[in-house]
Short mmCIF file of C-alpha atoms and ligand atoms in Angstrom, two decimals:
data_model
loop_
_atom_site.label_atom_id
_atom_site.label_comp_id
_atom_site.label_asym_id
_atom_site.label_seq_id
_atom_site.Cartn_x
_atom_site.Cartn_y
_atom_site.Cartn_z
CA VAL A 21 -6.48 5.87 -2.01
CA ILE A 22 -4.98 9.06 -3.50
CA GLU A 23 -1.35 9.35 -4.60
CA VAL A 24 -0.13 12.54 -6.24
CA LYS A 25 3.44 12.80 -7.63
CA ASP A 26 4.96 16.05 -8.93
CA LEU A 27 1.52 17.10 -10.18
CA LYS A 28 1.49 20.18 -12.41
CA LYS A 29 -1.19 22.32 -14.09
CA THR A 30 -0.46 25.23 -16.36
CA TYR A 31 -3.39 27.07 -17.94
CA ARG A 32 -2.81 28.46 -21.41
CA LEU A 33 -4.34 31.91 -21.97
CA GLY A 34 -3.83 32.86 -25.60
CA SER A 35 -0.06 33.04 -25.87
CA VAL A 36 0.56 33.35 -22.12
CA ASP A 37 1.14 30.42 -19.74
CA VAL A 38 -0.44 30.68 -16.26
CA PRO A 39 1.22 28.14 -13.94
CA ALA A 40 -1.35 27.27 -11.25
CA LEU A 41 0.25 24.12 -9.78
CA ASN A 42 4.02 23.74 -9.92
CA GLY A 43 4.84 20.18 -8.87
CA VAL A 44 2.91 18.87 -5.84
CA SER A 45 3.40 15.46 -4.17
CA PHE A 46 1.39 13.90 -1.31
CA SER A 47 -0.78 10.88 -0.58
CA VAL A 48 -4.05 10.39 1.29
CA GLU A 49 -5.03 7.05 2.84
CA GLU A 50 -8.59 5.74 2.84
CA GLY A 51 -10.62 7.26 5.69
CA GLU A 52 -8.46 10.34 6.23
CA PHE A 53 -10.00 13.79 6.94
CA VAL A 54 -7.85 16.45 5.28
CA ALA A 55 -8.14 20.26 5.03
CA ILE A 56 -6.48 22.21 2.18
CA MET A 57 -5.66 25.85 2.96
CA GLY A 58 -3.71 28.68 1.35
CA PRO A 59 -4.03 32.21 -0.06
CA SER A 60 -6.52 33.12 -2.79
CA GLY A 61 -5.02 32.04 -6.15
CA SER A 62 -2.54 29.57 -4.65
CA GLY A 63 -3.86 26.59 -6.66
CA LYS A 64 -6.28 24.86 -4.24
CA SER A 65 -9.29 24.55 -6.57
CA THR A 66 -6.97 23.61 -9.44
CA LEU A 67 -5.63 20.74 -7.34
CA MET A 68 -9.10 19.62 -6.27
CA ASN A 69 -10.34 19.65 -9.87
CA LEU A 70 -7.42 17.36 -10.80
CA ILE A 71 -7.84 14.87 -7.93
CA GLY A 72 -11.62 15.07 -8.43
CA CYS A 73 -11.11 13.86 -12.02
CA LEU A 74 -12.69 17.00 -13.45
CA ASP A 75 -9.57 18.14 -15.28
CA ARG A 76 -6.28 16.73 -16.57
CA PRO A 77 -2.85 17.65 -15.22
CA THR A 78 -0.22 19.05 -17.58
CA GLY A 79 2.53 17.16 -15.76
CA GLY A 80 3.13 14.56 -13.04
CA SER A 81 0.91 11.63 -12.08
CA TYR A 82 -2.24 10.97 -10.05
CA ILE A 83 -3.19 7.49 -8.88
CA LEU A 84 -6.77 7.08 -7.55
CA ASP A 85 -7.56 3.71 -5.95
CA GLY A 86 -4.74 2.07 -7.89
CA THR A 87 -5.72 3.50 -11.28
CA ASP A 88 -3.60 6.12 -13.06
CA ALA A 89 -6.33 8.75 -13.44
CA SER A 90 -4.07 11.23 -15.25
CA ARG A 91 -3.91 9.14 -18.40
CA LEU A 92 -7.60 8.24 -18.71
CA SER A 93 -9.97 9.37 -21.45
CA ASP A 94 -12.62 11.95 -20.52
CA ALA A 95 -15.35 9.28 -20.57
CA ALA A 96 -13.42 6.89 -18.32
CA ARG A 97 -12.61 9.70 -15.87
CA ALA A 98 -16.29 10.74 -15.74
CA GLY A 99 -17.24 7.13 -14.98
CA ILE A 100 -14.81 6.89 -12.04
CA ARG A 101 -15.91 10.30 -10.80
CA ASN A 102 -19.63 9.49 -10.79
CA ARG A 103 -19.09 6.23 -8.93
CA LYS A 104 -16.46 7.21 -6.39
CA ILE A 105 -16.51 10.94 -5.74
CA GLY A 106 -18.98 13.44 -4.29
CA PHE A 107 -17.92 17.00 -5.23
CA VAL A 108 -19.08 20.29 -3.65
CA PHE A 109 -18.03 23.11 -6.03
CA GLN A 110 -16.83 26.54 -4.87
CA SER A 111 -19.46 28.12 -7.13
CA PHE A 112 -22.10 25.46 -6.32
CA ASN A 113 -22.73 24.58 -10.04
CA LEU A 114 -26.46 24.01 -9.56
CA LEU A 115 -28.72 23.80 -12.61
CA PRO A 116 -30.72 27.07 -12.52
CA LYS A 117 -34.00 25.70 -13.87
CA LEU A 118 -34.25 22.72 -11.50
CA SER A 119 -35.64 22.76 -7.97
CA ALA A 120 -33.39 21.96 -5.01
CA PHE A 121 -34.95 18.49 -4.94
CA LYS A 122 -34.16 17.78 -8.59
CA ASN A 123 -30.64 19.21 -8.36
CA ILE A 124 -29.90 16.80 -5.53
CA MET A 125 -31.39 13.87 -7.48
CA LEU A 126 -29.13 14.60 -10.49
CA PRO A 127 -26.12 12.37 -9.57
CA MET A 128 -28.45 9.35 -9.44
CA MET A 129 -29.57 10.05 -12.97
CA TYR A 130 -25.97 10.35 -14.20
CA SER A 131 -24.76 7.18 -12.54
CA GLY A 132 -27.75 5.21 -13.83
CA GLU A 133 -28.84 4.13 -10.37
CA ARG A 134 -32.53 3.96 -9.57
CA LYS A 135 -33.98 7.24 -8.34
CA ASP A 136 -34.23 6.91 -4.58
CA VAL A 137 -36.61 9.66 -3.46
CA ASN A 138 -35.99 8.81 0.19
CA ALA A 139 -32.24 9.34 -0.21
CA VAL A 140 -32.95 12.82 -1.65
CA LYS A 141 -35.35 13.68 1.21
CA HIS A 142 -32.79 12.41 3.72
CA ALA A 143 -30.02 14.56 2.18
CA LEU A 144 -32.30 17.66 2.17
CA GLU A 145 -33.15 17.10 5.81
CA ALA A 146 -29.47 16.57 6.76
CA VAL A 147 -28.61 20.06 5.45
CA GLY A 148 -31.78 21.67 6.94
CA LEU A 149 -33.57 22.49 3.69
CA THR A 150 -36.74 20.36 3.73
CA LYS A 151 -38.82 23.56 3.57
CA ARG A 152 -37.01 24.81 0.45
CA SER A 153 -37.10 21.65 -1.65
CA HIS A 154 -39.17 23.20 -4.46
CA HIS A 155 -37.17 26.43 -4.74
CA THR A 156 -34.87 26.86 -7.73
CA PRO A 157 -31.36 28.27 -7.07
CA MET A 158 -32.49 31.86 -7.78
CA GLN A 159 -35.15 31.45 -5.12
CA LEU A 160 -32.63 30.42 -2.49
CA SER A 161 -30.15 32.37 -0.36
CA GLY A 162 -26.39 31.97 -1.00
CA GLY A 163 -25.90 29.62 1.91
CA GLU A 164 -29.01 27.61 0.99
CA GLN A 165 -27.63 27.08 -2.54
CA GLN A 166 -24.39 25.93 -0.99
CA ARG A 167 -26.25 23.43 1.17
CA VAL A 168 -28.10 22.07 -1.89
CA ALA A 169 -24.68 21.53 -3.49
CA ILE A 170 -23.55 19.66 -0.36
CA ALA A 171 -26.67 17.48 -0.30
CA ARG A 172 -26.15 16.64 -3.98
CA ALA A 173 -22.56 15.50 -3.26
CA LEU A 174 -23.78 13.24 -0.43
CA VAL A 175 -26.87 11.65 -1.98
CA ASN A 176 -25.10 8.78 -3.79
CA ASP A 177 -23.15 7.94 -0.62
CA PRO A 178 -19.76 8.10 -2.41
CA PRO A 179 -16.64 6.70 -0.63
CA ILE A 180 -14.68 9.93 -1.31
CA LEU A 181 -16.00 13.44 -0.63
CA PHE A 182 -14.36 16.65 -1.90
CA GLY A 183 -15.63 20.08 -0.76
CA ASP A 184 -14.29 23.38 -2.18
CA GLU A 185 -15.02 26.05 0.49
CA PRO A 186 -18.25 24.18 1.53
CA THR A 187 -18.95 26.64 4.39
CA GLY A 188 -17.89 29.86 2.60
CA ASN A 189 -21.42 31.32 2.69
CA LEU A 190 -22.63 29.82 5.94
CA ASP A 191 -22.91 31.42 9.39
CA THR A 192 -20.93 29.83 12.19
CA ALA A 193 -23.77 27.64 13.50
CA THR A 194 -24.84 26.33 10.06
CA GLY A 195 -21.17 25.80 9.11
CA ALA A 196 -20.69 23.70 12.25
CA GLU A 197 -23.75 21.58 11.28
CA ILE A 198 -22.20 20.89 7.88
CA MET A 199 -18.83 19.98 9.44
CA ALA A 200 -20.69 17.60 11.77
CA ILE A 201 -22.07 15.84 8.65
CA PHE A 202 -18.56 15.54 7.17
CA GLN A 203 -17.19 14.27 10.50
CA LYS A 204 -19.94 11.64 10.75
CA LEU A 205 -19.25 10.41 7.19
CA ASN A 206 -15.53 10.28 7.98
CA SER A 207 -16.18 8.27 11.16
CA GLU A 208 -18.04 5.79 8.89
CA GLY A 209 -14.87 5.37 6.85
CA LYS A 210 -15.36 7.93 4.06
CA THR A 211 -12.32 9.83 2.83
CA VAL A 212 -13.05 13.57 3.15
CA ILE A 213 -10.92 16.42 1.72
CA ILE A 214 -12.13 20.02 2.05
CA ILE A 215 -10.67 23.34 0.95
CA THR A 216 -11.30 26.09 3.49
CA HIS A 217 -9.98 29.53 4.33
CA GLU A 218 -11.42 29.42 7.85
CA PRO A 219 -9.02 28.12 10.56
CA GLU A 220 -11.96 27.10 12.81
CA ILE A 221 -13.30 24.84 10.04
CA ALA A 222 -9.87 23.29 9.41
CA GLN A 223 -9.69 22.37 13.10
CA HIS A 224 -12.53 19.84 12.51
CA CYS A 225 -10.11 17.92 10.20
CA LYS A 226 -7.16 15.72 11.15
CA ARG A 227 -4.49 17.00 8.73
CA ILE A 228 -3.84 20.33 6.96
CA LEU A 229 -2.12 20.69 3.56
CA ARG A 230 -1.08 24.36 3.08
CA PHE A 231 -0.51 25.71 -0.43
CA ARG A 232 1.25 28.84 -1.63
CA ASP A 233 2.00 29.88 -5.24
CA GLY A 234 1.13 26.44 -6.64
CA LEU A 235 3.39 24.53 -4.23
CA LEU A 236 2.76 22.48 -1.08
CA GLU A 237 4.19 24.60 1.74
CA SER A 238 3.41 22.30 4.70
CA ASP A 239 1.64 19.04 5.59
CA GLU A 240 0.80 18.74 9.30
CA LEU A 241 -1.50 16.83 11.59
CA VAL A 242 -4.07 18.84 13.57
CA GLU A 243 -3.28 18.68 17.28
CA GLU A 244 -5.87 16.95 19.39
CA GLN A 245 -8.02 19.60 21.13
CA VAL B 13 -28.45 58.64 5.00
CA ILE B 14 -30.47 55.41 5.29
CA GLU B 15 -33.78 55.18 7.17
CA VAL B 16 -35.70 51.91 7.14
CA LYS B 17 -39.18 51.67 8.77
CA ASP B 18 -41.06 48.39 9.21
CA LEU B 19 -39.54 47.12 5.94
CA LYS B 20 -41.02 43.89 4.61
CA LYS B 21 -40.29 41.56 1.68
CA THR B 22 -42.36 38.50 0.84
CA TYR B 23 -41.41 36.45 -2.21
CA ARG B 24 -44.25 34.84 -4.09
CA LEU B 25 -43.47 31.32 -5.31
CA GLY B 26 -46.41 30.10 -7.39
CA SER B 27 -49.23 30.03 -4.85
CA VAL B 28 -46.96 30.01 -1.79
CA ASP B 29 -45.72 33.12 0.05
CA VAL B 30 -42.13 33.08 1.35
CA PRO B 31 -41.68 35.83 3.95
CA ALA B 32 -38.00 36.82 3.89
CA LEU B 33 -38.14 40.12 5.83
CA ASN B 34 -40.88 40.61 8.41
CA GLY B 35 -40.81 44.28 9.47
CA VAL B 36 -37.34 45.73 10.08
CA SER B 37 -36.56 49.26 11.34
CA PHE B 38 -33.17 50.97 11.75
CA SER B 39 -31.24 53.96 10.47
CA VAL B 40 -27.63 54.48 9.38
CA GLU B 41 -25.94 57.88 9.50
CA GLU B 42 -23.51 59.10 6.86
CA GLY B 43 -20.01 57.73 7.45
CA GLU B 44 -21.01 54.75 9.62
CA PHE B 45 -19.33 51.32 9.26
CA VAL B 46 -21.93 48.61 9.85
CA ALA B 47 -21.79 44.79 9.77
CA ILE B 48 -24.93 42.69 9.12
CA MET B 49 -24.84 39.14 10.52
CA GLY B 50 -27.25 36.26 11.04
CA PRO B 51 -27.94 32.63 10.08
CA SER B 52 -28.15 31.45 6.49
CA GLY B 53 -31.62 32.32 5.15
CA SER B 54 -32.35 34.98 7.79
CA GLY B 55 -32.99 37.75 5.22
CA LYS B 56 -29.60 39.57 5.02
CA SER B 57 -29.22 39.62 1.22
CA THR B 58 -32.91 40.42 0.84
CA LEU B 59 -32.41 43.49 3.04
CA MET B 60 -29.26 44.57 1.22
CA ASN B 61 -30.99 44.23 -2.17
CA LEU B 62 -33.75 46.53 -0.88
CA ILE B 63 -31.49 49.22 0.62
CA GLY B 64 -29.21 48.86 -2.43
CA CYS B 65 -32.18 49.82 -4.63
CA LEU B 66 -32.01 46.54 -6.54
CA ASP B 67 -35.46 45.37 -5.48
CA ARG B 68 -38.72 46.78 -4.11
CA PRO B 69 -40.11 46.08 -0.64
CA THR B 70 -43.60 44.58 -0.29
CA GLY B 71 -44.26 46.70 2.84
CA GLY B 72 -42.79 49.51 4.95
CA SER B 73 -40.64 52.43 3.78
CA TYR B 74 -37.02 53.12 2.88
CA ILE B 75 -35.64 56.66 2.75
CA LEU B 76 -32.20 57.04 1.07
CA ASP B 77 -30.60 60.48 1.36
CA GLY B 78 -34.00 62.08 1.94
CA THR B 79 -35.73 60.38 -1.01
CA ASP B 80 -38.40 57.70 -0.52
CA ALA B 81 -36.70 54.96 -2.55
CA SER B 82 -39.48 52.43 -2.00
CA ARG B 83 -41.92 54.31 -4.22
CA LEU B 84 -39.61 55.06 -7.15
CA SER B 85 -39.89 53.66 -10.67
CA ASP B 86 -37.30 51.07 -11.73
CA ALA B 87 -35.53 53.62 -13.92
CA ALA B 88 -35.32 56.24 -11.16
CA ARG B 89 -34.03 53.64 -8.68
CA ALA B 90 -31.36 52.49 -11.16
CA GLY B 91 -30.25 56.11 -11.58
CA ILE B 92 -29.84 56.64 -7.82
CA ARG B 93 -28.08 53.29 -7.51
CA ASN B 94 -25.51 53.98 -10.23
CA ARG B 95 -24.64 57.40 -8.79
CA LYS B 96 -24.63 56.71 -5.09
CA ILE B 97 -24.00 53.02 -4.39
CA GLY B 98 -21.18 50.55 -4.98
CA PHE B 99 -22.49 46.97 -4.61
CA VAL B 100 -20.44 43.78 -4.10
CA PHE B 101 -22.78 40.81 -4.80
CA GLN B 102 -22.67 37.53 -2.87
CA SER B 103 -22.43 35.70 -6.21
CA PHE B 104 -20.09 38.32 -7.75
CA ASN B 105 -22.36 38.90 -10.83
CA LEU B 106 -19.45 39.39 -13.23
CA LEU B 107 -20.08 39.31 -16.98
CA PRO B 108 -18.53 35.98 -18.09
CA LYS B 109 -17.26 37.14 -21.49
CA LEU B 110 -15.49 40.28 -20.26
CA SER B 111 -11.98 40.46 -18.82
CA ALA B 112 -11.43 41.54 -15.22
CA PHE B 113 -10.41 44.97 -16.56
CA LYS B 114 -13.60 45.42 -18.56
CA ASN B 115 -15.83 44.12 -15.76
CA ILE B 116 -14.37 46.77 -13.46
CA MET B 117 -14.85 49.48 -16.09
CA LEU B 118 -18.54 48.60 -16.47
CA PRO B 119 -20.04 51.00 -13.84
CA MET B 120 -18.42 53.94 -15.64
CA MET B 121 -20.17 52.97 -18.82
CA TYR B 122 -23.54 52.68 -17.06
CA SER B 123 -23.27 56.01 -15.27
CA GLY B 124 -22.20 57.79 -18.46
CA GLU B 125 -18.99 59.08 -16.93
CA ARG B 126 -15.87 59.19 -19.05
CA LYS B 127 -13.87 55.94 -19.02
CA ASP B 128 -11.00 56.56 -16.62
CA VAL B 129 -8.46 53.82 -17.37
CA ASN B 130 -6.29 54.95 -14.45
CA ALA B 131 -9.16 54.51 -12.00
CA VAL B 132 -9.59 50.92 -13.26
CA LYS B 133 -5.85 50.20 -12.94
CA HIS B 134 -5.86 51.72 -9.45
CA ALA B 135 -8.82 49.55 -8.36
CA LEU B 136 -7.15 46.39 -9.80
CA GLU B 137 -3.97 47.20 -7.92
CA ALA B 138 -5.84 47.92 -4.67
CA VAL B 139 -7.28 44.36 -4.69
CA GLY B 140 -3.97 42.79 -5.82
CA LEU B 141 -5.03 41.66 -9.30
CA THR B 142 -2.86 43.68 -11.69
CA LYS B 143 -1.44 40.41 -13.07
CA ARG B 144 -4.89 38.98 -13.83
CA SER B 145 -6.45 41.97 -15.58
CA HIS B 146 -6.99 40.16 -18.90
CA HIS B 147 -8.46 36.98 -17.42
CA THR B 148 -12.20 36.41 -17.79
CA PRO B 149 -14.13 35.17 -14.71
CA MET B 150 -13.72 31.50 -15.75
CA GLN B 151 -9.98 32.02 -15.84
CA LEU B 152 -9.89 33.33 -12.29
CA SER B 153 -10.00 31.62 -8.90
CA GLY B 154 -13.09 32.09 -6.67
CA GLY B 155 -11.40 34.67 -4.47
CA GLU B 156 -9.97 36.50 -7.50
CA GLN B 157 -13.49 36.81 -8.99
CA GLN B 158 -14.66 38.18 -5.67
CA ARG B 159 -11.89 40.78 -5.71
CA VAL B 160 -12.85 41.84 -9.25
CA ALA B 161 -16.40 42.36 -7.94
CA ILE B 162 -15.00 44.50 -5.09
CA ALA B 163 -12.85 46.57 -7.47
CA ARG B 164 -15.89 47.14 -9.69
CA ALA B 165 -17.87 48.46 -6.69
CA LEU B 166 -15.08 50.88 -5.78
CA VAL B 167 -14.10 52.25 -9.20
CA ASN B 168 -16.71 55.03 -9.40
CA ASP B 169 -15.81 56.18 -5.86
CA PRO B 170 -19.43 55.99 -4.64
CA PRO B 171 -20.38 57.61 -1.27
CA ILE B 172 -22.13 54.41 -0.09
CA LEU B 173 -20.61 50.93 -0.32
CA PHE B 174 -22.56 47.67 0.22
CA GLY B 175 -20.78 44.29 0.35
CA ASP B 176 -22.61 40.94 0.58
CA GLU B 177 -20.09 38.47 2.10
CA PRO B 178 -17.17 40.29 0.35
CA THR B 179 -14.55 38.05 2.02
CA GLY B 180 -16.47 34.73 1.78
CA ASN B 181 -13.92 33.20 -0.59
CA LEU B 182 -10.79 34.88 0.67
CA ASP B 183 -8.06 33.53 2.97
CA THR B 184 -7.48 35.40 6.21
CA ALA B 185 -4.63 37.58 4.91
CA THR B 186 -6.40 38.60 1.67
CA GLY B 187 -9.65 39.17 3.60
CA ALA B 188 -7.78 41.51 5.97
CA GLU B 189 -6.41 43.45 2.96
CA ILE B 190 -9.96 43.94 1.66
CA MET B 191 -11.22 45.06 5.09
CA ALA B 192 -8.33 47.56 5.19
CA ILE B 193 -9.66 49.02 1.93
CA PHE B 194 -13.16 49.33 3.40
CA GLN B 195 -11.77 50.87 6.58
CA LYS B 196 -9.76 53.43 4.58
CA LEU B 197 -12.84 54.40 2.53
CA ASN B 198 -14.85 54.71 5.74
CA SER B 199 -12.18 56.92 7.31
CA GLU B 200 -12.59 59.18 4.23
CA GLY B 201 -16.29 59.56 5.06
CA LYS B 202 -17.86 56.79 2.96
CA THR B 203 -20.80 54.88 4.45
CA VAL B 204 -19.94 51.15 4.43
CA ILE B 205 -22.36 48.28 5.17
CA ILE B 206 -21.18 44.69 4.80
CA ILE B 207 -22.87 41.34 5.34
CA THR B 208 -20.52 38.76 6.85
CA HIS B 209 -20.72 35.43 8.63
CA GLU B 210 -17.20 35.76 10.03
CA PRO B 211 -16.97 37.35 13.51
CA GLU B 212 -13.33 38.43 12.89
CA ILE B 213 -14.46 40.42 9.84
CA ALA B 214 -17.35 42.04 11.75
CA GLN B 215 -14.84 43.24 14.38
CA HIS B 216 -13.38 45.62 11.73
CA CYS B 217 -16.76 47.43 11.73
CA LYS B 218 -18.22 49.79 14.36
CA ARG B 219 -21.75 48.43 14.70
CA ILE B 220 -23.39 45.00 14.17
CA LEU B 221 -27.02 44.44 13.10
CA ARG B 222 -27.96 40.77 13.78
CA PHE B 223 -30.84 39.20 11.86
CA ARG B 224 -32.84 36.04 12.52
CA ASP B 225 -35.92 34.77 10.66
CA GLY B 226 -36.43 38.05 8.80
CA LEU B 227 -36.33 40.22 11.96
CA LEU B 228 -33.68 42.48 13.53
CA GLU B 229 -32.58 40.62 16.65
CA SER B 230 -30.00 43.09 17.96
CA ASP B 231 -28.21 46.35 17.07
CA GLU B 232 -25.00 46.90 19.01
CA LEU B 233 -21.81 48.91 18.81
CA VAL B 234 -18.53 46.96 18.48
CA GLU B 235 -16.43 47.42 21.62
CA GLU B 236 -13.17 49.24 21.10
CA GLN B 237 -10.33 46.65 20.95
N1 ATP C 18 -36.46 34.89 -5.23
C1 ATP C 18 -36.85 34.21 -4.13
N2 ATP C 18 -38.01 33.50 -4.16
C2 ATP C 18 -38.40 32.82 -3.07
N3 ATP C 18 -37.72 32.76 -1.90
C3 ATP C 18 -36.57 33.45 -1.85
C4 ATP C 18 -36.06 34.20 -2.93
N4 ATP C 18 -34.87 34.76 -2.56
C5 ATP C 18 -34.66 34.38 -1.28
N5 ATP C 18 -35.67 33.59 -0.86
C6 ATP C 18 -35.82 33.00 0.49
O1 ATP C 18 -35.83 34.08 1.43
C7 ATP C 18 -35.04 33.72 2.58
C8 ATP C 18 -34.01 34.82 2.84
O2 ATP C 18 -33.07 34.84 1.79
P1 ATP C 18 -31.77 35.74 1.86
O3 ATP C 18 -31.02 35.54 0.58
O4 ATP C 18 -32.11 37.13 2.21
O5 ATP C 18 -30.97 35.10 3.09
P2 ATP C 18 -29.50 35.40 3.64
O6 ATP C 18 -29.64 35.85 5.05
O7 ATP C 18 -28.76 36.29 2.70
O8 ATP C 18 -28.83 33.97 3.63
P3 ATP C 18 -27.31 33.50 3.30
O9 ATP C 18 -26.50 33.88 4.51
O10 ATP C 18 -27.46 32.02 3.13
O11 ATP C 18 -26.84 34.20 2.08
C9 ATP C 18 -34.37 32.38 2.28
O12 ATP C 18 -34.92 31.38 3.09
C10 ATP C 18 -34.64 32.11 0.82
O13 ATP C 18 -34.99 30.75 0.58
N1 ATP C 19 -9.03 28.54 -16.58
C1 ATP C 19 -8.00 29.28 -16.16
N2 ATP C 19 -7.23 29.96 -17.06
C2 ATP C 19 -6.21 30.73 -16.63
N3 ATP C 19 -5.83 30.89 -15.35
C3 ATP C 19 -6.57 30.24 -14.44
C4 ATP C 19 -7.68 29.42 -14.78
N4 ATP C 19 -8.22 28.94 -13.61
C5 ATP C 19 -7.46 29.42 -12.62
N5 ATP C 19 -6.48 30.21 -13.10
C6 ATP C 19 -5.44 30.88 -12.32
O1 ATP C 19 -4.71 29.89 -11.59
C7 ATP C 19 -4.45 30.36 -10.26
C8 ATP C 19 -4.94 29.32 -9.27
O2 ATP C 19 -6.35 29.25 -9.30
P1 ATP C 19 -7.17 28.39 -8.26
O3 ATP C 19 -8.61 28.51 -8.63
O4 ATP C 19 -6.63 27.02 -8.16
O5 ATP C 19 -6.86 29.13 -6.89
P2 ATP C 19 -7.48 28.93 -5.44
O6 ATP C 19 -6.36 28.59 -4.51
O7 ATP C 19 -8.63 28.00 -5.48
O8 ATP C 19 -7.98 30.38 -5.06
P3 ATP C 19 -9.30 30.87 -4.22
O9 ATP C 19 -8.98 30.61 -2.77
O10 ATP C 19 -9.36 32.34 -4.57
O11 ATP C 19 -10.49 30.11 -4.68
C9 ATP C 19 -5.17 31.69 -10.10
O12 ATP C 19 -4.23 32.73 -10.01
C10 ATP C 19 -6.04 31.84 -11.32
O13 ATP C 19 -6.02 33.17 -11.85
MG1 MG C 20 -10.70 28.22 -5.25
MG1 MG C 21 -27.17 36.03 1.39
#
């Protein structure tokens, strides 16, 4: 479902070039459960923003479900993204003035589907936040905001789920609950790719892509426990 | 240096009360190295905001260095905070328009001390970000932003250092480098208190306060490894 060939991303900062991704190639089949790991600054979020259709590469190609996503217009990419991908951002990206409930409902309003209040309640319950549904982000703890971001990515039941450090602010028990949600969705056939810096979280996945300095250092299957 | 007695914090949300801290008592001596752990939403950040003089309790008392900080005016609390405390926020709280360099310099401007460019360079180098000093927060990875927030907390060489999940976005190796900085400052006599959800990080500390539902569940020394 995802095919990346020699993908590159260089950020331009004034007159300086900042190479973040220096030619990465791999593919992910439908229904895989992949972890992306690597040091801080090694290009993980940059890669996920590219394969999540949030940004354009500066070199190489990216085929999503048979379509060359790297050459699409912004509007076409946004359309694909809203229909196919659920995205949990590293910095949550919640709208500060909306309640948890309304933040989770947002993807339905973007994709033009009817507002399914039960789907929002179900997503809130899945991440353990029924009692915080009327709080705005500032009225939530760090880990609660993160869980709202996870619920928002799940609510439209997308076939592909990307999470950028989805358990970074969660204690071990709550993090395990979130990984159980991802594992359940994967067992239903969803393709799940998560960035994590925690080895225990990566062990819930079936394959680990390790990055270093904008390059893919290794691509290995997780041994059966 | 820190004495907390029956400390309480209830947030008011419209007509609803949200009890975040329900009567917590403990003390920390000068030069201790303490970890605060507990489930997401258990009141850790609320506690750290109170003992970091960023917010007022709704009950109980808090004595910092012999002064009753719970009864001070906002201006007096800000004065104590700028002189005595370095604070690493869970959400970094960097100013989006300023470069990493200028964000780190900020505490010097607040406390009225002279701008020591070498201290800023030294702090950038300590967290491994010399090459990113002109990037603004949006031009930095999640873990790099977190390291700028850490450098900013260290630059004024405060006697007390608070970190709220300071390694939440850092890979294991970079997280260990940051904990080495905290350990070095503690060995020089600084009081260090960090909130973490990672047991490996808490093992670098000497004592663990565990919270649950706004109460202190346990207070134990870390066994010597
Ligand atoms: N401004 C606020 N208004 C209302 N409720 C709040 C506010 N800030 C926090 N809360 C609530 O108080 C409780 C404790 O929040 P706190 O941020 O202290 O938790 P935490 O232990 O730091 O959690 P995490 O590990 O997820 O960061 C949470 O359930 C949260 O929803
Ligand atoms: N908009 C930007 N402009 C310039 N440089 C950028 C920009 N965004 C990221 N970078 C740089 O590109 C490099 C890779 O960033 P990226 O966010 O992909 O790293 P990461 O692996 O996700 O790191 P972390 O684990 O800390 O989140 C970093 O060194 C960062 O400074
Ligand atoms: Mg990142
Ligand atoms: Mg918190």
